[in-house]
GROMACS .gro file of C-alpha atoms in nm:
model
  300
    1MET     CA    1  -0.369  -1.537  -3.521
    2ASP     CA    2  -0.661  -1.299  -3.566
    3CYS     CA    3  -0.584  -0.954  -3.427
    4ARG     CA    4  -0.932  -0.814  -3.480
    5THR     CA    5  -1.114  -0.712  -3.165
    6SER     CA    6  -1.472  -0.775  -3.287
    7GLY     CA    7  -1.582  -0.453  -3.119
    8ARG     CA    8  -1.471  -0.565  -2.774
    9PRO     CA    9  -1.291  -0.298  -2.569
   10ILE     CA   10  -0.917  -0.336  -2.518
   11LEU     CA   11  -0.800  -0.285  -2.163
   12PRO     CA   12  -0.521  -0.024  -2.143
   13ALA     CA   13  -0.305  -0.264  -1.944
   14HIS     CA   14  -0.296  -0.499  -2.245
   15ALA     CA   15  -0.250  -0.233  -2.511
   16ALA     CA   16   0.129  -0.251  -2.529
   17ARG     CA   17   0.126  -0.631  -2.555
   18LEU     CA   18  -0.140  -0.624  -2.823
   19ALA     CA   19   0.051  -0.356  -3.011
   20THR     CA   20   0.350  -0.587  -3.035
   21ARG     CA   21   0.148  -0.896  -3.128
   22CYS     CA   22  -0.091  -0.741  -3.375
   23THR     CA   23   0.128  -0.490  -3.551
   24GLY     CA   24   0.465  -0.657  -3.534
   25PHE     CA   25   0.647  -0.398  -3.331
   26ASP     CA   26   0.907  -0.486  -3.078
   27ALA     CA   27   1.031  -0.234  -2.822
   28GLN     CA   28   1.392  -0.311  -2.916
   29PHE     CA   29   1.341  -0.076  -3.212
   30ALA     CA   30   1.355   0.231  -2.992
   31ALA     CA   31   1.417   0.479  -3.275
   32PRO     CA   32   1.160   0.395  -3.542
   33SER     CA   33   1.238   0.701  -3.751
   34ALA     CA   34   1.586   0.560  -3.806
   35LEU     CA   35   1.462   0.231  -3.950
   36GLY     CA   36   1.501   0.352  -4.307
   37PRO     CA   37   1.244   0.342  -4.587
   38LEU     CA   38   0.895   0.250  -4.478
   39ASP     CA   39   0.889  -0.061  -4.694
   40TRP     CA   40   0.941  -0.302  -4.406
   41LEU     CA   41   0.851  -0.321  -4.041
   42PRO     CA   42   1.013  -0.523  -3.761
   43THR     CA   43   0.789  -0.801  -3.643
   44THR     CA   44   0.744  -1.093  -3.410
   45PRO     CA   45   0.647  -1.447  -3.518
   46ALA     CA   46   0.293  -1.378  -3.398
   47ALA     CA   47   0.274  -1.072  -3.621
   48ARG     CA   48   0.397  -1.268  -3.921
   49ALA     CA   49   0.117  -1.515  -3.860
   50ALA     CA   50  -0.131  -1.228  -3.828
   51ALA     CA   51  -0.018  -1.095  -4.164
   52SER     CA   52  -0.045  -1.431  -4.341
   53ASP     CA   53  -0.376  -1.338  -4.503
   54VAL     CA   54  -0.220  -1.051  -4.698
   55ASP     CA   55  -0.239  -1.098  -5.075
   56PRO     CA   56   0.096  -1.195  -5.229
   57PRO     CA   57   0.281  -0.907  -5.394
   58ALA     CA   58   0.246  -0.856  -5.765
   59ARG     CA   59   0.619  -0.793  -5.804
   60PRO     CA   60   0.927  -0.938  -5.635
   61GLU     CA   61   0.990  -0.778  -5.300
   62PRO     CA   62   1.317  -0.591  -5.242
   63PRO     CA   63   1.568  -0.736  -4.994
   64HIS     CA   64   1.457  -0.687  -4.638
   65PRO     CA   65   1.594  -0.744  -4.288
   66PRO     CA   66   1.545  -1.091  -4.140
   67GLY     CA   67   1.225  -1.119  -3.940
   68ALA     CA   68   1.043  -0.836  -4.119
   69VAL     CA   69   0.715  -0.819  -4.310
   70PRO     CA   70   0.599  -0.574  -4.578
   71LEU     CA   71   0.448  -0.251  -4.454
   72ARG     CA   72   0.131  -0.342  -4.643
   73ALA     CA   73   0.082  -0.620  -4.386
   74LEU     CA   74   0.021  -0.360  -4.116
   75LYS     CA   75  -0.344  -0.342  -4.011
   76PRO     CA   76  -0.405   0.033  -3.970
   77ASP     CA   77  -0.756  -0.010  -3.829
   78VAL     CA   78  -0.630  -0.236  -3.550
   79ALA     CA   79  -0.332  -0.010  -3.486
   80LEU     CA   80  -0.553   0.299  -3.463
   81GLN     CA   81  -0.791   0.126  -3.222
   82LEU     CA   82  -0.498   0.033  -2.999
   83LEU     CA   83  -0.379   0.393  -2.996
   84GLN     CA   84  -0.728   0.526  -2.923
   85GLN     CA   85  -0.773   0.282  -2.634
   86SER     CA   86  -0.442   0.400  -2.488
   87GLY     CA   87  -0.552   0.764  -2.500
   88HIS     CA   88  -0.337   0.872  -2.794
   89PRO     CA   89  -0.444   1.219  -2.919
   90GLY     CA   90  -0.435   1.125  -3.287
   91LEU     CA   91  -0.196   1.121  -3.581
   92PRO     CA   92  -0.097   1.420  -3.794
   93GLY     CA   93  -0.106   1.424  -4.172
   94GLU     CA   94  -0.316   1.265  -4.443
   95PRO     CA   95  -0.414   0.905  -4.360
   96MET     CA   96  -0.187   0.648  -4.528
   97SER     CA   97   0.061   0.915  -4.639
   98ASP     CA   98   0.429   0.859  -4.563
   99ALA     CA   99   0.420   1.113  -4.279
  100TRP     CA  100   0.105   0.956  -4.135
  101LEU     CA  101   0.251   0.605  -4.152
  102GLN     CA  102   0.573   0.721  -3.988
  103ALA     CA  103   0.371   0.882  -3.709
  104LEU     CA  104   0.181   0.555  -3.670
  105VAL     CA  105   0.509   0.362  -3.646
  106ASP     CA  106   0.645   0.605  -3.387
  107ALA     CA  107   0.326   0.592  -3.179
  108LEU     CA  108   0.315   0.211  -3.177
  109VAL     CA  109   0.678   0.178  -3.076
  110ASP     CA  110   0.622   0.432  -2.799
  111LEU     CA  111   0.313   0.241  -2.683
  112SER     CA  112   0.499  -0.090  -2.670
  113SER     CA  113   0.785   0.071  -2.475
  114ARG     CA  114   0.583   0.221  -2.188
  115ASP     CA  115   0.424   0.090  -1.872
  116ALA     CA  116   0.046   0.106  -1.908
  117LEU     CA  117  -0.027   0.214  -1.550
  118THR     CA  118   0.230   0.492  -1.507
  119GLY     CA  119   0.339   0.595  -1.855
  120LEU     CA  120   0.701   0.541  -1.754
  121ALA     CA  121   0.940   0.326  -1.953
  122ASN     CA  122   0.867  -0.044  -1.909
  123ARG     CA  123   1.118  -0.313  -1.821
  124ARG     CA  124   1.214  -0.385  -2.182
  125SER     CA  125   1.290  -0.019  -2.245
  126PHE     CA  126   1.486  -0.004  -1.921
  127GLU     CA  127   1.700  -0.305  -2.012
  128LEU     CA  128   1.777  -0.157  -2.354
  129ALA     CA  129   1.870   0.177  -2.198
  130LEU     CA  130   2.089   0.000  -1.944
  131ALA     CA  131   2.275  -0.186  -2.219
  132ARG     CA  132   2.333   0.139  -2.410
  133GLU     CA  133   2.461   0.312  -2.097
  134ILE     CA  134   2.699   0.026  -2.018
  135ASP     CA  135   2.844   0.057  -2.367
  136ARG     CA  136   2.877   0.435  -2.335
  137VAL     CA  137   3.053   0.416  -1.998
  138ALA     CA  138   3.292   0.148  -2.122
  139ARG     CA  139   3.385   0.361  -2.423
  140SER     CA  140   3.393   0.710  -2.271
  141GLY     CA  141   3.473   0.651  -1.905
  142GLU     CA  142   3.199   0.894  -1.803
  143PRO     CA  143   3.019   0.812  -1.477
  144ALA     CA  144   2.670   0.666  -1.463
  145LEU     CA  145   2.448   0.587  -1.166
  146LEU     CA  146   2.178   0.322  -1.141
  147LEU     CA  147   1.915   0.364  -0.870
  148THR     CA  148   1.662   0.100  -0.768
  149LEU     CA  149   1.364   0.198  -0.553
  150ASP     CA  150   1.092   0.010  -0.370
  151ILE     CA  151   0.778   0.159  -0.218
  152ASP     CA  152   0.799   0.079   0.153
  153HIS     CA  153   0.526  -0.143   0.302
  154PHE     CA  154   0.332  -0.141  -0.024
  155LYS     CA  155   0.158  -0.470   0.056
  156LYS     CA  156   0.002  -0.302   0.359
  157VAL     CA  157  -0.147  -0.034   0.133
  158ASN     CA  158  -0.306  -0.300  -0.088
  159ASP     CA  159  -0.430  -0.506   0.206
  160THR     CA  160  -0.574  -0.207   0.393
  161HIS     CA  161  -0.710   0.013   0.116
  162GLY     CA  162  -0.744  -0.218  -0.184
  163HIS     CA  163  -0.561  -0.259  -0.513
  164ALA     CA  164  -0.719   0.049  -0.668
  165ALA     CA  165  -0.559   0.260  -0.396
  166GLY     CA  166  -0.234   0.075  -0.456
  167ASP     CA  167  -0.247   0.176  -0.822
  168VAL     CA  168  -0.300   0.540  -0.721
  169VAL     CA  169   0.007   0.521  -0.496
  170ILE     CA  170   0.218   0.370  -0.775
  171GLN     CA  171   0.108   0.645  -1.014
  172ALA     CA  172   0.185   0.917  -0.758
  173VAL     CA  173   0.534   0.782  -0.694
  174ALA     CA  174   0.594   0.755  -1.069
  175ARG     CA  175   0.501   1.122  -1.115
  176ALA     CA  176   0.727   1.225  -0.828
  177LEU     CA  177   1.023   1.038  -0.976
  178ALA     CA  178   0.968   1.178  -1.325
  179GLU     CA  179   0.944   1.533  -1.190
  180THR     CA  180   1.264   1.505  -0.986
  181VAL     CA  181   1.515   1.380  -1.243
  182ARG     CA  182   1.670   1.542  -1.550
  183PRO     CA  183   1.524   1.501  -1.901
  184MET     CA  184   1.825   1.288  -1.995
  185ASP     CA  185   1.758   1.038  -1.713
  186LEU     CA  186   1.539   0.734  -1.769
  187VAL     CA  187   1.279   0.635  -1.509
  188ALA     CA  188   1.121   0.292  -1.546
  189ARG     CA  189   0.871   0.080  -1.361
  190VAL     CA  190   1.037  -0.261  -1.357
  191GLY     CA  191   0.807  -0.449  -1.119
  192GLY     CA  192   0.492  -0.413  -0.911
  193GLU     CA  193   0.615  -0.142  -0.672
  194GLU     CA  194   0.974  -0.134  -0.795
  195PHE     CA  195   1.130   0.141  -1.005
  196SER     CA  196   1.472   0.195  -1.158
  197ILE     CA  197   1.643   0.513  -1.272
  198VAL     CA  198   1.941   0.534  -1.507
  199LEU     CA  199   2.134   0.859  -1.460
  200PRO     CA  200   2.402   0.914  -1.726
  201ASN     CA  201   2.698   1.139  -1.651
  202CYS     CA  202   2.624   1.154  -1.277
  203PRO     CA  203   2.950   1.207  -1.084
  204ALA     CA  204   3.006   1.016  -0.762
  205ALA     CA  205   3.011   1.340  -0.564
  206PHE     CA  206   2.645   1.399  -0.648
  207GLY     CA  207   2.513   1.043  -0.623
  208THR     CA  208   2.392   1.055  -0.264
  209GLN     CA  209   2.253   1.407  -0.311
  210VAL     CA  210   2.047   1.295  -0.612
  211ALA     CA  211   1.916   0.985  -0.435
  212GLU     CA  212   1.823   1.186  -0.125
  213ARG     CA  213   1.639   1.446  -0.330
  214ILE     CA  214   1.429   1.170  -0.488
  215ARG     CA  215   1.357   1.004  -0.153
  216GLN     CA  216   1.255   1.332   0.010
  217ARG     CA  217   1.035   1.429  -0.284
  218VAL     CA  218   0.829   1.112  -0.240
  219ALA     CA  219   0.815   1.131   0.141
  220ARG     CA  220   0.694   1.489   0.172
  221ALA     CA  221   0.376   1.449  -0.036
  222PRO     CA  222   0.095   1.230   0.107
  223VAL     CA  223  -0.105   1.053  -0.162
  224ALA     CA  224  -0.482   1.110  -0.179
  225ILE     CA  225  -0.643   0.770  -0.234
  226ALA     CA  226  -1.006   0.877  -0.175
  227PRO     CA  227  -1.196   1.196  -0.092
  228GLY     CA  228  -1.070   1.308   0.247
  229GLU     CA  229  -0.831   1.013   0.280
  230SER     CA  230  -0.458   1.005   0.211
  231VAL     CA  231  -0.161   0.784   0.294
  232SER     CA  232   0.201   0.868   0.360
  233VAL     CA  233   0.441   0.698   0.122
  234THR     CA  234   0.815   0.645   0.147
  235VAL     CA  235   1.070   0.466  -0.068
  236SER     CA  236   1.394   0.283  -0.004
  237VAL     CA  237   1.669   0.357  -0.253
  238GLY     CA  238   1.976   0.159  -0.352
  239GLY     CA  239   2.239   0.278  -0.596
  240ALA     CA  240   2.552   0.166  -0.777
  241PHE     CA  241   2.784   0.330  -1.028
  242ALA     CA  242   2.889   0.154  -1.345
  243PRO     CA  243   3.262   0.080  -1.338
  244GLN     CA  244   3.430   0.326  -1.574
  245TRP     CA  245   3.635   0.198  -1.868
  246VAL     CA  246   3.515  -0.155  -1.792
  247ARG     CA  247   3.248  -0.341  -1.987
  248THR     CA  248   3.023  -0.475  -1.716
  249THR     CA  249   2.689  -0.651  -1.770
  250ALA     CA  250   2.337  -0.538  -1.693
  251ARG     CA  251   2.295  -0.822  -1.445
  252ILE     CA  252   2.608  -0.730  -1.248
  253TRP     CA  253   2.514  -0.362  -1.235
  254MET     CA  254   2.157  -0.438  -1.129
  255ASP     CA  255   2.277  -0.686  -0.866
  256ARG     CA  256   2.503  -0.419  -0.715
  257ALA     CA  257   2.219  -0.168  -0.697
  258ASP     CA  258   1.983  -0.432  -0.556
  259LEU     CA  259   2.236  -0.516  -0.285
  260GLN     CA  260   2.231  -0.154  -0.172
  261LEU     CA  261   1.850  -0.151  -0.184
  262TYR     CA  262   1.846  -0.455   0.043
  263ARG     CA  263   2.081  -0.271   0.279
  264ALA     CA  264   1.849   0.031   0.287
  265LYS     CA  265   1.555  -0.192   0.377
  266SER     CA  266   1.746  -0.385   0.642
  267GLU     CA  267   1.856  -0.058   0.806
  268GLY     CA  268   1.499   0.059   0.853
  269ARG     CA  269   1.363   0.167   0.511
  270ASN     CA  270   1.294   0.524   0.394
  271ARG     CA  271   1.663   0.580   0.333
  272CYS     CA  272   1.926   0.576   0.059
  273CYS     CA  273   2.224   0.343   0.041
  274LEU     CA  274   2.483   0.376  -0.235
  275GLU     CA  275   2.805   0.190  -0.293
  276PRO     CA  276   3.079   0.365  -0.097
  277THR     CA  277   3.291   0.428  -0.407
  278ALA     CA  278   3.209   0.515  -0.764
  279VAL     CA  279   3.450   0.249  -0.893
  280PRO     CA  280   3.378  -0.079  -0.714
  281LEU     CA  281   3.612  -0.372  -0.734
  282VAL     CA  282   3.603  -0.535  -1.075
  283SER     CA  283   3.443  -0.877  -1.056
  284ALA     CA  284   3.593  -1.187  -1.216
  285GLU     CA  285   3.324  -1.177  -1.484
  286GLU     CA  286   3.398  -0.813  -1.565
  287LYS     CA  287   3.769  -0.892  -1.575
  288GLY     CA  288   3.696  -1.164  -1.828
  289LEU     CA  289   3.496  -0.922  -2.041
  290LEU     CA  290   3.777  -0.668  -2.020
  291PHE     CA  291   4.047  -0.905  -2.142
  292ALA     CA  292   3.839  -1.135  -2.363
  293SER     CA  293   3.942  -0.970  -2.690
  294SER     CA  294   4.260  -0.802  -2.571
  295SER     CA  295   4.618  -0.879  -2.667
  296PHE     CA  296   4.689  -0.861  -2.293
  297GLN     CA  297   4.476  -1.167  -2.222
  298ASP     CA  298   4.777  -1.355  -2.088
  299PHE     CA  299   4.802  -1.105  -1.804
  300ALA     CA  300   4.438  -1.150  -1.691
   0.00000   0.00000   0.00000
């Protein structure tokens, strides 16, 4: 695979995908600074193919993680072009120094983890964050809330005003969500007009209050889509708490939140619906996960 661009512009919407293919980064490596010495980089099969034209090393390579390629296989010119096309302000330090390379690694991982239109976390980042939160809740018993949101009647916006206006609406909603939550919360765009928010350590007593604050923040600010023209935007919100001290799965947690989102839509939209209790009934699958490795398995 040839990752050179031959001078052709790279559309921002494709930048994250190209960053993964051409430089070997995968968003699952969410903390690049913790990868260890900069001798090796995580990669995809496509990136290994892209690096196949690198001259063989003059000395035996040290042991490296499976699925990695030498750092020398990174194509800095391609990586820099990707960052420039995405609007990155530039890298600190002397080019090709350790600090500069680490900054390049960090910037590429960040690029491959974000939604190109909104700058929010993308679906891969969201799923990784969800898995980490499930593990934390199962170990600590602390509460966590998952919210799913849909922009109401979004198809009508696209059909009436065009897709460019639809993009403006999505960006405006994304900004409103990011401005309303805490720094520790993760806001992600997971679909066309669908967003998800992971709120760690959010007690049940505050769940509805948080969801309502988000809904009201979106509803009270019309979105300007053209000079002198604006549209009113609302969202429907569904929410579910992760069962404490129980190792659930991302699919079960998302299904519970989606069920509440469906209820909010069926009851008229522009409203919030959360599970009535912070500790829902444990499903058969969650019960199996709970007792799978336990000495009490016979009692399951």
